[in-house]
PDB file of C-alpha atoms in Angstrom:
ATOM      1  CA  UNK O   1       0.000   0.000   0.000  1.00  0.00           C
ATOM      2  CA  UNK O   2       0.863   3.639  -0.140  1.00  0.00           C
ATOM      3  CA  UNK O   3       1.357   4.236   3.540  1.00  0.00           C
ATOM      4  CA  UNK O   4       1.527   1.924   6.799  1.00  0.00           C
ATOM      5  CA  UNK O   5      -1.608   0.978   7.696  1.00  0.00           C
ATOM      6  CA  UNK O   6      -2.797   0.127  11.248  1.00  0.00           C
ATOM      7  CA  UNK O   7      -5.778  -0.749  12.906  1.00  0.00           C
ATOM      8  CA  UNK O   8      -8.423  -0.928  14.337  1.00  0.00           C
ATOM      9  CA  UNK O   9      -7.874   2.870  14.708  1.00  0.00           C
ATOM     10  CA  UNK O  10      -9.117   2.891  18.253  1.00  0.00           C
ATOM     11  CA  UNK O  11      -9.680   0.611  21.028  1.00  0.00           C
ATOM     12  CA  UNK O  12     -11.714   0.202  24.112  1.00  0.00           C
ATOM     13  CA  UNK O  13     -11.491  -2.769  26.070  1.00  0.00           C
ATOM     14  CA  UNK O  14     -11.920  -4.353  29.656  1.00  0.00           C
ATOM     15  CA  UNK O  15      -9.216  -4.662  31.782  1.00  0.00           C
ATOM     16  CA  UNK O  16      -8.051  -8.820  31.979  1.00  0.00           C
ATOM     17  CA  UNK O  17      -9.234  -9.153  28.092  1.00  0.00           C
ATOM     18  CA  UNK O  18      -6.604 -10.224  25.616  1.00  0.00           C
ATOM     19  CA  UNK O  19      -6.475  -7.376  22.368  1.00  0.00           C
ATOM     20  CA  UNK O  20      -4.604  -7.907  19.042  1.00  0.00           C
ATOM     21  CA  UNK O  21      -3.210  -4.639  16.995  1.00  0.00           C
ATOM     22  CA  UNK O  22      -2.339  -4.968  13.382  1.00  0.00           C
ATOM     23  CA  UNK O  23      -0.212  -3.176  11.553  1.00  0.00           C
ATOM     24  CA  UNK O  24       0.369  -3.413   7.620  1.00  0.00           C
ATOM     25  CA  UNK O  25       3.742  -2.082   6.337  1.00  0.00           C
ATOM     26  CA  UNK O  26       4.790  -0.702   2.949  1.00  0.00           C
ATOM     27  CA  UNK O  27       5.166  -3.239   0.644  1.00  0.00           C
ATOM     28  CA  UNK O  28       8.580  -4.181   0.488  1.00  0.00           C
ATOM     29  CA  UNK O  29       9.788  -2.835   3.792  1.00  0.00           C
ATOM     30  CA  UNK O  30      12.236  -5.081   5.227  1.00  0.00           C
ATOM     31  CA  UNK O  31      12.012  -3.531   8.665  1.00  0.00           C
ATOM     32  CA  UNK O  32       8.769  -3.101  11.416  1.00  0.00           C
ATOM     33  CA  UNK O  33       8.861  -1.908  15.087  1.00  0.00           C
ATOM     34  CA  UNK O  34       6.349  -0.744  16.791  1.00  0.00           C
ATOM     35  CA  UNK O  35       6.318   2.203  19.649  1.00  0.00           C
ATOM     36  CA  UNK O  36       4.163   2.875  22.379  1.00  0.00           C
ATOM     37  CA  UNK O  37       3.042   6.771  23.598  1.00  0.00           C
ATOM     38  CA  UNK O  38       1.566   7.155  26.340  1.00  0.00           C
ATOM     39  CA  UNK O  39      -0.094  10.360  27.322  1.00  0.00           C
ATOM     40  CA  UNK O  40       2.646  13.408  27.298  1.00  0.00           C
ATOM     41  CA  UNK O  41       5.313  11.263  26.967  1.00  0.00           C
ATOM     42  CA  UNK O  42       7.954  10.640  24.091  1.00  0.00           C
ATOM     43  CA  UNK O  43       7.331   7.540  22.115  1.00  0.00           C
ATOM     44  CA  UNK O  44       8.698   4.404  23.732  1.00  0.00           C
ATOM     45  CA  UNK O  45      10.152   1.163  21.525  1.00  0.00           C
ATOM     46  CA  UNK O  46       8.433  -1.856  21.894  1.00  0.00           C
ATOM     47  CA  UNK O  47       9.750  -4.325  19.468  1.00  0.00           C
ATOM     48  CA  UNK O  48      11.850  -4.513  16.246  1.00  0.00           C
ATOM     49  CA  UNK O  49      11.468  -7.017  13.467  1.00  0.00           C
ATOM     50  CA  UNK O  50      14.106  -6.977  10.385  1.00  0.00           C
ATOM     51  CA  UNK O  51      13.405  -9.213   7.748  1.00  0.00           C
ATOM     52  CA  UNK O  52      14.369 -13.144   8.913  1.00  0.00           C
ATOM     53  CA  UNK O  53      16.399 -12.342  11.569  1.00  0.00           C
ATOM     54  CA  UNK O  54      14.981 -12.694  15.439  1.00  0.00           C
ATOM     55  CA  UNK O  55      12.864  -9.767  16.532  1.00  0.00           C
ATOM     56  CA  UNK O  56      14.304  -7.022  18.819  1.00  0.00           C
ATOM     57  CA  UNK O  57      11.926  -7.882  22.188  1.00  0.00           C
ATOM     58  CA  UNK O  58      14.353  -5.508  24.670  1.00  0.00           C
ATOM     59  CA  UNK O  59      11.599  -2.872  24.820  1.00  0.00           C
ATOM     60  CA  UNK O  60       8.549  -4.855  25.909  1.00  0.00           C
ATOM     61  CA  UNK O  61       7.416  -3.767  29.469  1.00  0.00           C
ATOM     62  CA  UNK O  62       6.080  -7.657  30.477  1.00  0.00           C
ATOM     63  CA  UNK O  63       5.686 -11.037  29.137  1.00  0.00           C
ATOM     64  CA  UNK O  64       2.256  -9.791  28.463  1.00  0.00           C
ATOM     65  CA  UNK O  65       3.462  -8.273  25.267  1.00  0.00           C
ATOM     66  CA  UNK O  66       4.251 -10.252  22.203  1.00  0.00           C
ATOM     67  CA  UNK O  67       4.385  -9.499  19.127  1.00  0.00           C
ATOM     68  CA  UNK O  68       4.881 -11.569  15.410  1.00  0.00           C
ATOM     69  CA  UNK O  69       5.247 -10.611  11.804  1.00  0.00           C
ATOM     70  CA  UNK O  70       3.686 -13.047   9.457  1.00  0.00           C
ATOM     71  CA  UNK O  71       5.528 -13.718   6.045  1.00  0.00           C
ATOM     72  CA  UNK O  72       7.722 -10.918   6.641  1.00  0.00           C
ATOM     73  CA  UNK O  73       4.852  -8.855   6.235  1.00  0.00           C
ATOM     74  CA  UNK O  74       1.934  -8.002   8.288  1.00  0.00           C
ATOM     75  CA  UNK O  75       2.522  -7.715  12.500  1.00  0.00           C
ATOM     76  CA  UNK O  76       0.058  -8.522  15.210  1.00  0.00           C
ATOM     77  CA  UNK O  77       0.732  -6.403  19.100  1.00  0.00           C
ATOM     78  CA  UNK O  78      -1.061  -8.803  21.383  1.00  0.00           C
ATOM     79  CA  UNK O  79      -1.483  -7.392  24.990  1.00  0.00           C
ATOM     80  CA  UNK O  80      -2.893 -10.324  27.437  1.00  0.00           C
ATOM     81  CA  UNK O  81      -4.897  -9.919  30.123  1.00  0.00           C
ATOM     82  CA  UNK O  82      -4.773  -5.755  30.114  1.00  0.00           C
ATOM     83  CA  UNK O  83      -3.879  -2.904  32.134  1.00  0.00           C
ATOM     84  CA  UNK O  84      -5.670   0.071  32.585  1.00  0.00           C
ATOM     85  CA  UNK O  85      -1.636   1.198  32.651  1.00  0.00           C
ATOM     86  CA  UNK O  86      -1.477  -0.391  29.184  1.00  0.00           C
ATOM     87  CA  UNK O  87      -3.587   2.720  27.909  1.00  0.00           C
ATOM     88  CA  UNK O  88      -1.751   4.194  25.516  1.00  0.00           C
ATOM     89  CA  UNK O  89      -1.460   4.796  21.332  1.00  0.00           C
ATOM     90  CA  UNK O  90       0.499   2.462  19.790  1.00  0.00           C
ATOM     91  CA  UNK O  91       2.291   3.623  16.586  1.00  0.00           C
ATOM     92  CA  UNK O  92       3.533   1.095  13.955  1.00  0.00           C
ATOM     93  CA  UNK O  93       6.663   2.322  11.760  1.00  0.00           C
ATOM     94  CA  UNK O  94       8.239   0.496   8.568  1.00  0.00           C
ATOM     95  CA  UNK O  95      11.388   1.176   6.657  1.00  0.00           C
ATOM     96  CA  UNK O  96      13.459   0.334   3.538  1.00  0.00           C
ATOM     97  CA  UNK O  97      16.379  -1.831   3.904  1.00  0.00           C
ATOM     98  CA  UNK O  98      18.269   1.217   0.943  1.00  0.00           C
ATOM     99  CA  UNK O  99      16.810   4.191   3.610  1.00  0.00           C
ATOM    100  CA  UNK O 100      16.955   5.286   7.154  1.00  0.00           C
ATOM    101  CA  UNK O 101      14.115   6.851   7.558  1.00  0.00           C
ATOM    102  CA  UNK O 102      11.088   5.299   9.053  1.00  0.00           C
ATOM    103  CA  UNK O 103       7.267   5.646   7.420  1.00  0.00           C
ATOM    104  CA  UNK O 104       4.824   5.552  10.588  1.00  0.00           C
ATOM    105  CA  UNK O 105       1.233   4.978  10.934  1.00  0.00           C
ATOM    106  CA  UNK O 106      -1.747   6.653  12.439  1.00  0.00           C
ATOM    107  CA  UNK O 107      -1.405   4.699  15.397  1.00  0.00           C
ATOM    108  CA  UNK O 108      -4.374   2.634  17.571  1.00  0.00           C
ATOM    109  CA  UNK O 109      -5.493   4.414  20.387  1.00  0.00           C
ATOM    110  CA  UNK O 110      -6.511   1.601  23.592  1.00  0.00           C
ATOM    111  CA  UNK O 111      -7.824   2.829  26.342  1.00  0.00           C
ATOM    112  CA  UNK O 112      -8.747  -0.125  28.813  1.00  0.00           C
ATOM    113  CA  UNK O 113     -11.177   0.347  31.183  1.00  0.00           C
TER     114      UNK O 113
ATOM    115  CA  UNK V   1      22.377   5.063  27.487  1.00  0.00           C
ATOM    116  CA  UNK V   2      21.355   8.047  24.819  1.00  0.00           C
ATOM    117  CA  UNK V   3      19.104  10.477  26.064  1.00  0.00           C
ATOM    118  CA  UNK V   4      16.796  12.973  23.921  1.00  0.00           C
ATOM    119  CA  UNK V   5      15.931  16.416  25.448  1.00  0.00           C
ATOM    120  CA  UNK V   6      13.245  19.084  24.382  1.00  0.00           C
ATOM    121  CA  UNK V   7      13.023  21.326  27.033  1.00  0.00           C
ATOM    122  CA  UNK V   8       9.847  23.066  25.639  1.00  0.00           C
ATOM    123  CA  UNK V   9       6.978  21.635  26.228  1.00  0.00           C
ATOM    124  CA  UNK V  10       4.938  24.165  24.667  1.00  0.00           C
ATOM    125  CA  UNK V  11       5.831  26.770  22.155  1.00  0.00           C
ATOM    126  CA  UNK V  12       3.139  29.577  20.471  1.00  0.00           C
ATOM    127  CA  UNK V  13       3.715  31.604  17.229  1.00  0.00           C
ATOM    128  CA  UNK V  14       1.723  34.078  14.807  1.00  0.00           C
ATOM    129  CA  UNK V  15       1.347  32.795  11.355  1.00  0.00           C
ATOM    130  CA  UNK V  16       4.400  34.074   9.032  1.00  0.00           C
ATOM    131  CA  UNK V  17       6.499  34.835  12.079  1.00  0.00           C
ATOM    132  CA  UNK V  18       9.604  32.399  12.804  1.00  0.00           C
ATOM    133  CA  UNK V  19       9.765  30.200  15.656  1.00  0.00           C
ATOM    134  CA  UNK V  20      12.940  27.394  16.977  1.00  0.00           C
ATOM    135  CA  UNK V  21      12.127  24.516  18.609  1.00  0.00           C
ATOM    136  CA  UNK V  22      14.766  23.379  21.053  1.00  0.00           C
ATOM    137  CA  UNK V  23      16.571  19.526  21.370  1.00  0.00           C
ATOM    138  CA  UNK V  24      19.757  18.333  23.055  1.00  0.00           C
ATOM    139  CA  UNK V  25      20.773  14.628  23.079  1.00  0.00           C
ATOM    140  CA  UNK V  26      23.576  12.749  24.689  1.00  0.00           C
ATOM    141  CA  UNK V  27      25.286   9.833  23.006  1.00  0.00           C
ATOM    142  CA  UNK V  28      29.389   8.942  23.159  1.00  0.00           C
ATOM    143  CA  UNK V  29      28.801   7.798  19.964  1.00  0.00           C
ATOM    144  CA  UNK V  30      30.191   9.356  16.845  1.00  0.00           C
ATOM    145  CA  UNK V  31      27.472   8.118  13.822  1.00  0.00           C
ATOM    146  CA  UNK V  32      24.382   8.844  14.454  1.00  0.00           C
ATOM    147  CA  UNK V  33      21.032  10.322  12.906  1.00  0.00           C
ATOM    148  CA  UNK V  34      18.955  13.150  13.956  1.00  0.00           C
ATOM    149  CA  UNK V  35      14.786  13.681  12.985  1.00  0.00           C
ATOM    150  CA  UNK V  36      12.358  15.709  13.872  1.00  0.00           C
ATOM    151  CA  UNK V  37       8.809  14.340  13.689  1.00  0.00           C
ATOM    152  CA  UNK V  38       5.428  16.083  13.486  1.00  0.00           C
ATOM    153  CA  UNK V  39       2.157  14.729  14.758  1.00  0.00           C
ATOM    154  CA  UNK V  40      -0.732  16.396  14.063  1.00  0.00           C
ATOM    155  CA  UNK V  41      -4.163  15.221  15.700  1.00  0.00           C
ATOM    156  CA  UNK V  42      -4.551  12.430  13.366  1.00  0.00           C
ATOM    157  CA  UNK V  43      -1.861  10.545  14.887  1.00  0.00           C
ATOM    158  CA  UNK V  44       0.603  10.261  11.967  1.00  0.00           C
ATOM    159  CA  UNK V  45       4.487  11.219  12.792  1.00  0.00           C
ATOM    160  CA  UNK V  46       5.635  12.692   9.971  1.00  0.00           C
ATOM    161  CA  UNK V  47       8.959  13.123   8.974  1.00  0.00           C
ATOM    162  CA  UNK V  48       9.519  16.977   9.101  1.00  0.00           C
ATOM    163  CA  UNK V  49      13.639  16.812   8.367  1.00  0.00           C
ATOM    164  CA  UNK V  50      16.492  14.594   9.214  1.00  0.00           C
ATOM    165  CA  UNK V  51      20.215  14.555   9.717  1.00  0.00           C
ATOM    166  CA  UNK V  52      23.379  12.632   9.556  1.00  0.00           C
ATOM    167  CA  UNK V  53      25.080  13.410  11.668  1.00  0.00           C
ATOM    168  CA  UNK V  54      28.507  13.718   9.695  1.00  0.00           C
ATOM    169  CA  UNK V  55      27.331  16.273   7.597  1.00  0.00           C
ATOM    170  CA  UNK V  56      28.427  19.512   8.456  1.00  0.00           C
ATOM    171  CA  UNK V  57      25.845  21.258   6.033  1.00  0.00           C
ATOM    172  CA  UNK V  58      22.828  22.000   8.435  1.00  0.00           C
ATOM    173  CA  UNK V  59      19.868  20.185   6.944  1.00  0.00           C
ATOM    174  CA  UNK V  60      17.063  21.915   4.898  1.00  0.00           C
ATOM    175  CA  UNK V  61      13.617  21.123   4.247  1.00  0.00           C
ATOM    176  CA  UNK V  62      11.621  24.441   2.338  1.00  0.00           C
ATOM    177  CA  UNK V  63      10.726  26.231   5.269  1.00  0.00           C
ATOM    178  CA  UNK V  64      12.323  24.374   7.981  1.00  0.00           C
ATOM    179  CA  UNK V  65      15.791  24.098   8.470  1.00  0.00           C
ATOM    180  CA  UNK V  66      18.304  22.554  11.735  1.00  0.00           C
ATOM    181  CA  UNK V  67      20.717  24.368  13.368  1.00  0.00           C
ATOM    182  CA  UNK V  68      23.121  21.379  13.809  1.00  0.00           C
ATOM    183  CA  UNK V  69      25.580  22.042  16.594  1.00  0.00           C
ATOM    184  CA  UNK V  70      27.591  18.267  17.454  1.00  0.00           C
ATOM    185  CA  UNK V  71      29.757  19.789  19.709  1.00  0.00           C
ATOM    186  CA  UNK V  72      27.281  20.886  22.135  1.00  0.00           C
ATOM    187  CA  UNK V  73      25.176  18.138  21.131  1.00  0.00           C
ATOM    188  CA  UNK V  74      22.162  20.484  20.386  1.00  0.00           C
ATOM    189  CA  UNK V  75      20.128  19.894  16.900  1.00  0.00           C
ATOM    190  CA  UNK V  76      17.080  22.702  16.958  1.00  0.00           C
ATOM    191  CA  UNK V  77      14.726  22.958  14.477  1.00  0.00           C
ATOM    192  CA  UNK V  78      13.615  26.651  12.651  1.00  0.00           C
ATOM    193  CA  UNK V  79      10.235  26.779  11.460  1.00  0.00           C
ATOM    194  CA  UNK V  80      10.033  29.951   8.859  1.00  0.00           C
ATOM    195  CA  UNK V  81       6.833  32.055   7.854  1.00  0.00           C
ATOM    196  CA  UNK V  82       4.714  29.461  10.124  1.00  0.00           C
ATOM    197  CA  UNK V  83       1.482  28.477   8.689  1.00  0.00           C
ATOM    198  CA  UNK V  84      -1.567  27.363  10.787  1.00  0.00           C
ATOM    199  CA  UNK V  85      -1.075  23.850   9.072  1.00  0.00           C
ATOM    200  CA  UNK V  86       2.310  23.904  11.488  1.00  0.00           C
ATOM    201  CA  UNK V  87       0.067  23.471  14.435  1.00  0.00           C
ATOM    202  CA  UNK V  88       1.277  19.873  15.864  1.00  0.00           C
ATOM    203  CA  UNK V  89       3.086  18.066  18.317  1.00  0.00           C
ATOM    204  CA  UNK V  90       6.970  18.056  17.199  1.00  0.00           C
ATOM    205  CA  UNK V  91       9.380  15.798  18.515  1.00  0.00           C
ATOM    206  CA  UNK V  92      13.568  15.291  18.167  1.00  0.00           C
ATOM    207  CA  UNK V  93      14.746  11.448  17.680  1.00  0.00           C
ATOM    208  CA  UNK V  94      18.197  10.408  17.538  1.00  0.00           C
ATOM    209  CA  UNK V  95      19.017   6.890  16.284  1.00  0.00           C
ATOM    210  CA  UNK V  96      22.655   5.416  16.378  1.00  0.00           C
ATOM    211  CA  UNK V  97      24.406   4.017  13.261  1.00  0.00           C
ATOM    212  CA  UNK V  98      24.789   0.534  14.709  1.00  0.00           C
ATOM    213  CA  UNK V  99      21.377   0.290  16.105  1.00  0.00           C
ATOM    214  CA  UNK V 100      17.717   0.382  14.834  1.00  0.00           C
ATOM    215  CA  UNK V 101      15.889   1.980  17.376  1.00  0.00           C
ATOM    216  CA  UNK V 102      14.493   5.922  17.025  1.00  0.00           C
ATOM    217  CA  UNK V 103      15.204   7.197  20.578  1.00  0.00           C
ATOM    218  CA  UNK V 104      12.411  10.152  21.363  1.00  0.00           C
ATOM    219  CA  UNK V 105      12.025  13.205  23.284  1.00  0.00           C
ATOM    220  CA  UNK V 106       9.106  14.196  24.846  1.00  0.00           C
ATOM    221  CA  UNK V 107       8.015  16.666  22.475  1.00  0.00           C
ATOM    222  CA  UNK V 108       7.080  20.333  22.013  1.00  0.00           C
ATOM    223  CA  UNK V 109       3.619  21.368  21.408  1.00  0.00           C
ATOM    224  CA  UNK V 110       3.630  23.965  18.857  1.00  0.00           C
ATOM    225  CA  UNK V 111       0.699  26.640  18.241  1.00  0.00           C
ATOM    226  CA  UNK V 112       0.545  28.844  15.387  1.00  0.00           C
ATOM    227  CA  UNK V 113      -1.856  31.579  15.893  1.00  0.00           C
ATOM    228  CA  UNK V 114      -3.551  33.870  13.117  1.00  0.00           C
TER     229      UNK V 114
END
């Protein structure tokens, strides 16, 4: 596609339920991570994924977090059993293996209640 | 560990005037890039400029421009003849040579007023 596409675009869900966030790079983007902001605050790396190698995982707050990238392709964010701390916009980024700069999405917004 | 610093958390400016937007960073390394980022309310960071960092030649992007400053480890972004469209959150990232991570500041809220 023409831009990196995530959804859904927001989220609302009970704390202790398990969510999945998607997040569709640019075709032919070798490289995904995804970033967490939380409100006022910088954007904080969650996890890095670069072509076949192993992911990045040092940025993930718990072992509640996981994250996988299908076919080098599309990436799922699963959070388990939520946190109303958890609430937060989670931004999606891709890049070219030839470029250094990073393409980012519109981000989901969760907000656990 | 690197740090990124914006030390404005808000910043206001009439449309057409110029306005800077502060960032420091802290890294021993030597390669590195520098961004800055806009975010308007839809969300999207948006690349605004960017900067390797062994380029002398301050970085220019139509109406914005860096004032790139390794020594002192400062890389502040001017914003000329601001237009209301400027209104957004703005943030500095630095990411190292050997790494892949975007390390972010905290970000500057920037107004433009008619």
């Amino acid at each position: 596609g023409a831009g990196v596409s995530q959804s859904p675009s927001n989220k609302v869900t009970e704390k202790g339920k398990d969510v999945e966030l998607r997040c569709d790079p640019i075709s032919g983007h070798t490289a995904l991570y995804w970033y967490r902001q939380s409100l006022g605050q910088g954007l904080e790396f969650l996890i890095y994924f670069q072509g076949n190698s192993a992911p990045d995982k040092s940025g993930l707050p718990s072992d509640r977090f996981s994250a996988e990238r299908t076919g080098g392709s599309v990436s799922t964010l699963t959070i388990q059993r939520t946190q109303q701390e958890d609430s937060a916009v989670y931004l999606c980024a891709s890049r070219s293996g030839t470029d250094y700069g990073y393409t980012f999405g519109s981000g989901t917004r969760l907000t656990v209640v | 560990a690197q740090t990124v610093t914006q030390s404005q958390p808000e910043m206001s400016v009439q449309e057409a005037e110029t306005v800077t937007l502060s960032c420091t960073y802290d890294t021993s390394e030597s390669n590195y890039y520098l961004f800055w980022y806009k975010q308007p309310p839809s969300r999207q960071m948006i690349l605004v400029i960017r900067q390797e960092a062994y380029k002398q030649q301050n970085a220019t992007e139509n109406r914005f421009s860096v004032n790139f400053q390794k020594a002192a480890k400062s890389f502040s972004l001017k914003i000329s003849d601001s237009q209301l469209g400027d209104t957004a959150m703005y943030f500095c990232a630095l990411r190292l040579y050997n790494t892949d991570k975007l390390i972010f500041g905290t970000g500057t809220r920037l107004q433009v007023f008619p």
